[in-house]
mmCIF file of C-alpha atoms in Angstrom:
data_model
loop_
_atom_site.group_PDB
_atom_site.id
_atom_site.type_symbol
_atom_site.label_atom_id
_atom_site.label_comp_id
_atom_site.label_asym_id
_atom_site.label_seq_id
_atom_site.Cartn_x
_atom_site.Cartn_y
_atom_site.Cartn_z
ATOM 1 C CA MET E 1 3.434 6.222 6.604
ATOM 2 C CA SER E 2 0.326 8.329 6.569
ATOM 3 C CA GLU E 3 -2.668 7.750 8.718
ATOM 4 C CA ARG E 4 -5.460 6.037 6.829
ATOM 5 C CA LEU E 5 -7.994 8.477 5.441
ATOM 6 C CA GLN E 6 -11.482 8.580 7.087
ATOM 7 C CA PRO E 7 -14.765 9.908 5.814
ATOM 8 C CA GLY E 8 -14.809 13.708 6.267
ATOM 9 C CA ASP E 9 -11.060 14.174 5.885
ATOM 10 C CA VAL E 10 -9.911 16.444 3.016
ATOM 11 C CA ALA E 11 -8.607 14.417 0.207
ATOM 12 C CA PRO E 12 -4.891 15.161 -0.413
ATOM 13 C CA ALA E 13 -4.412 17.253 -3.631
ATOM 14 C CA PHE E 14 -2.404 15.803 -6.314
ATOM 15 C CA THR E 15 -1.085 16.391 -9.872
ATOM 16 C CA LEU E 16 0.346 13.405 -11.780
ATOM 17 C CA PRO E 17 1.010 12.472 -15.349
ATOM 18 C CA ASP E 18 -1.373 10.203 -17.243
ATOM 19 C CA ALA E 19 -0.708 7.490 -19.696
ATOM 20 C CA ASP E 20 -0.058 10.153 -22.425
ATOM 21 C CA GLY E 21 2.169 12.305 -20.108
ATOM 22 C CA HIS E 22 -0.571 15.031 -19.547
ATOM 23 C CA GLU E 23 -0.875 16.438 -16.049
ATOM 24 C CA VAL E 24 -4.048 15.491 -14.240
ATOM 25 C CA SER E 25 -5.061 16.995 -10.910
ATOM 26 C CA LEU E 26 -7.649 16.120 -8.356
ATOM 27 C CA ALA E 27 -8.655 19.812 -8.622
ATOM 28 C CA ASP E 28 -9.640 19.230 -12.237
ATOM 29 C CA HIS E 29 -12.561 17.141 -10.935
ATOM 30 C CA LYS E 30 -13.881 19.695 -8.432
ATOM 31 C CA GLY E 31 -17.693 19.560 -8.423
ATOM 32 C CA ARG E 32 -17.635 15.819 -9.378
ATOM 33 C CA LYS E 33 -17.407 12.811 -7.255
ATOM 34 C CA VAL E 34 -14.116 10.869 -7.850
ATOM 35 C CA ILE E 35 -13.249 7.256 -7.250
ATOM 36 C CA VAL E 36 -9.407 7.146 -6.766
ATOM 37 C CA TYR E 37 -8.096 3.663 -6.687
ATOM 38 C CA PHE E 38 -4.504 2.497 -5.989
ATOM 39 C CA TYR E 39 -3.098 -0.667 -7.488
ATOM 40 C CA PRO E 40 0.421 -2.293 -7.316
ATOM 41 C CA ALA E 41 1.406 -2.783 -10.992
ATOM 42 C CA ALA E 42 -0.075 -2.403 -14.607
ATOM 43 C CA LEU E 43 -0.163 -5.527 -16.723
ATOM 44 C CA THR E 44 -0.505 -7.939 -13.784
ATOM 45 C CA PRO E 45 -3.513 -10.343 -13.425
ATOM 46 C CA GLY E 46 -5.182 -8.841 -10.452
ATOM 47 C CA CYS E 47 -4.645 -5.152 -11.489
ATOM 48 C CA THR E 48 -5.787 -6.018 -14.952
ATOM 49 C CA LYS E 49 -9.044 -7.550 -13.654
ATOM 50 C CA GLN E 50 -9.713 -4.540 -11.435
ATOM 51 C CA ALA E 51 -8.989 -2.026 -14.255
ATOM 52 C CA CYS E 52 -11.308 -4.007 -16.649
ATOM 53 C CA ASP E 53 -14.000 -4.087 -13.983
ATOM 54 C CA PHE E 54 -13.848 -0.266 -13.590
ATOM 55 C CA THR E 55 -13.815 0.151 -17.444
ATOM 56 C CA ASP E 56 -16.864 -2.215 -17.762
ATOM 57 C CA ASN E 57 -18.785 -0.151 -15.204
ATOM 58 C CA LEU E 58 -17.598 3.301 -16.341
ATOM 59 C CA ASP E 59 -20.823 4.423 -17.910
ATOM 60 C CA LEU E 60 -22.828 3.305 -14.818
ATOM 61 C CA LEU E 61 -20.431 5.234 -12.537
ATOM 62 C CA ALA E 62 -20.387 8.303 -14.788
ATOM 63 C CA ASP E 63 -24.149 8.382 -15.019
ATOM 64 C CA ALA E 64 -24.101 8.473 -11.170
ATOM 65 C CA GLY E 65 -21.632 11.387 -11.242
ATOM 66 C CA TYR E 66 -18.369 9.625 -10.549
ATOM 67 C CA ASP E 67 -15.125 9.902 -12.351
ATOM 68 C CA VAL E 68 -12.591 7.163 -11.949
ATOM 69 C CA ILE E 69 -8.885 7.493 -11.581
ATOM 70 C CA GLY E 70 -6.383 4.647 -11.119
ATOM 71 C CA ILE E 71 -2.957 5.386 -9.663
ATOM 72 C CA SER E 72 0.075 3.057 -9.645
ATOM 73 C CA PRO E 73 3.931 3.428 -9.372
ATOM 74 C CA ASP E 74 4.193 2.691 -13.048
ATOM 75 C CA THR E 75 5.628 5.007 -15.686
ATOM 76 C CA PRO E 76 3.283 6.801 -18.148
ATOM 77 C CA GLU E 77 4.786 4.603 -20.872
ATOM 78 C CA LYS E 78 3.821 1.419 -18.992
ATOM 79 C CA LEU E 79 0.303 2.758 -18.369
ATOM 80 C CA SER E 80 -0.105 3.553 -22.033
ATOM 81 C CA ARG E 81 0.819 -0.056 -22.942
ATOM 82 C CA PHE E 82 -1.625 -1.246 -20.264
ATOM 83 C CA ARG E 83 -4.457 0.959 -21.526
ATOM 84 C CA GLU E 84 -3.839 -0.099 -25.121
ATOM 85 C CA LYS E 85 -3.448 -3.912 -24.350
ATOM 86 C CA GLU E 86 -6.665 -4.106 -22.260
ATOM 87 C CA SER E 87 -8.625 -1.344 -23.931
ATOM 88 C CA LEU E 88 -9.031 0.571 -20.690
ATOM 89 C CA LYS E 89 -11.208 3.753 -20.515
ATOM 90 C CA VAL E 90 -10.391 4.766 -16.885
ATOM 91 C CA THR E 91 -7.823 7.551 -16.342
ATOM 92 C CA LEU E 92 -4.532 5.922 -15.259
ATOM 93 C CA LEU E 93 -1.984 8.146 -13.477
ATOM 94 C CA ALA E 94 1.727 7.492 -12.762
ATOM 95 C CA ASP E 95 3.119 7.908 -9.226
ATOM 96 C CA PRO E 96 6.600 6.476 -9.577
ATOM 97 C CA ASP E 97 7.912 8.133 -6.377
ATOM 98 C CA LYS E 98 4.753 6.992 -4.562
ATOM 99 C CA LYS E 99 4.222 10.488 -2.966
ATOM 100 C CA VAL E 100 0.446 10.506 -3.675
ATOM 101 C CA THR E 101 0.119 6.733 -2.795
ATOM 102 C CA GLU E 102 1.759 7.450 0.548
ATOM 103 C CA ALA E 103 -0.394 10.622 1.140
ATOM 104 C CA TYR E 104 -3.483 8.425 0.668
ATOM 105 C CA ALA E 105 -1.986 5.774 3.083
ATOM 106 C CA ALA E 106 -2.159 3.259 0.175
ATOM 107 C CA TYR E 107 1.592 2.357 0.629
ATOM 108 C CA GLY E 108 2.919 0.293 3.583
ATOM 109 C CA GLU E 109 3.699 -3.022 5.024
ATOM 110 C CA LYS E 110 2.275 -5.999 3.227
ATOM 111 C CA LYS E 111 2.448 -9.727 3.880
ATOM 112 C CA ASN E 112 2.494 -12.364 1.229
ATOM 113 C CA TYR E 113 3.436 -16.065 1.607
ATOM 114 C CA GLY E 114 4.821 -15.428 5.022
ATOM 115 C CA LYS E 115 7.128 -12.559 3.909
ATOM 116 C CA THR E 116 6.731 -8.963 4.931
ATOM 117 C CA TYR E 117 7.713 -6.250 2.610
ATOM 118 C CA MET E 118 6.714 -2.534 1.667
ATOM 119 C CA GLY E 119 4.345 -2.043 -1.275
ATOM 120 C CA VAL E 120 1.166 -0.539 -2.684
ATOM 121 C CA ILE E 121 -1.873 -1.449 -0.517
ATOM 122 C CA ARG E 122 -4.786 -2.020 -2.918
ATOM 123 C CA SER E 123 -7.074 0.828 -1.807
ATOM 124 C CA THR E 124 -10.053 2.870 -3.080
ATOM 125 C CA ILE E 125 -10.893 6.441 -1.836
ATOM 126 C CA VAL E 126 -14.126 8.047 -2.949
ATOM 127 C CA VAL E 127 -13.894 11.798 -2.972
ATOM 128 C CA ASP E 128 -17.074 13.949 -2.889
ATOM 129 C CA GLU E 129 -17.776 17.074 -4.844
ATOM 130 C CA ALA E 130 -16.214 19.328 -2.153
ATOM 131 C CA GLY E 131 -12.880 17.419 -2.131
ATOM 132 C CA LYS E 132 -13.657 15.452 1.068
ATOM 133 C CA VAL E 133 -13.421 11.613 1.547
ATOM 134 C CA SER E 134 -16.793 10.052 1.599
ATOM 135 C CA HIS E 135 -15.555 6.421 1.703
ATOM 136 C CA ALA E 136 -12.100 4.841 2.250
ATOM 137 C CA PHE E 137 -11.528 1.156 1.399
ATOM 138 C CA TYR E 138 -8.161 -0.401 2.284
ATOM 139 C CA ASN E 139 -6.805 -3.893 1.611
ATOM 140 C CA VAL E 140 -9.439 -4.521 -1.011
ATOM 141 C CA ARG E 141 -9.471 -7.457 -3.334
ATOM 142 C CA ALA E 142 -9.010 -6.975 -7.087
ATOM 143 C CA THR E 143 -11.885 -9.325 -7.957
ATOM 144 C CA GLY E 144 -15.389 -8.192 -6.986
ATOM 145 C CA HIS E 145 -14.283 -4.899 -5.529
ATOM 146 C CA VAL E 146 -16.043 -2.690 -8.261
ATOM 147 C CA ALA E 147 -19.349 -4.489 -7.563
ATOM 148 C CA LYS E 148 -18.933 -3.927 -3.826
ATOM 149 C CA ILE E 149 -18.261 -0.160 -4.409
ATOM 150 C CA ILE E 150 -21.342 0.108 -6.673
ATOM 151 C CA LYS E 151 -23.328 -1.511 -3.900
ATOM 152 C CA ASP E 152 -21.864 0.533 -1.091
ATOM 153 C CA LEU E 153 -22.456 3.781 -3.010
ATOM 154 C CA GLY E 154 -26.069 2.802 -3.668
ATOM 155 C CA ILE E 155 -25.684 3.050 -7.447
#
């Protein structure tokens, strides 16, 4: 398991397929601020709420200079279904082997109903124009998280 990222750390580079199978890299966004959020699974209630919140606030975030990328262990095909079903506008990337999720310390031990297991830790990393971490939020809630990010970023 990777150490949690801290402000000032260089954001780990990545290239992953999007919902259409096209490769998307963090480097594609150089010179822009990027909100990279990690979520456990497409088409589940909490992840749907979070993705819809990001979509609903995408114009506000874009106007403030932020791109939004959601990453989950799902396949591009499942992400495509998720995007179509929920009319999502955020970029969704597939990380089925969880290499990027682990590099961002968004995969690890979780507890739910008294059971401990390994899984995706709902997390959001904000990367600045130079590719460094400006904010790192771990163990976030799906509901209300986007509003908190907007407030914390002063948008």
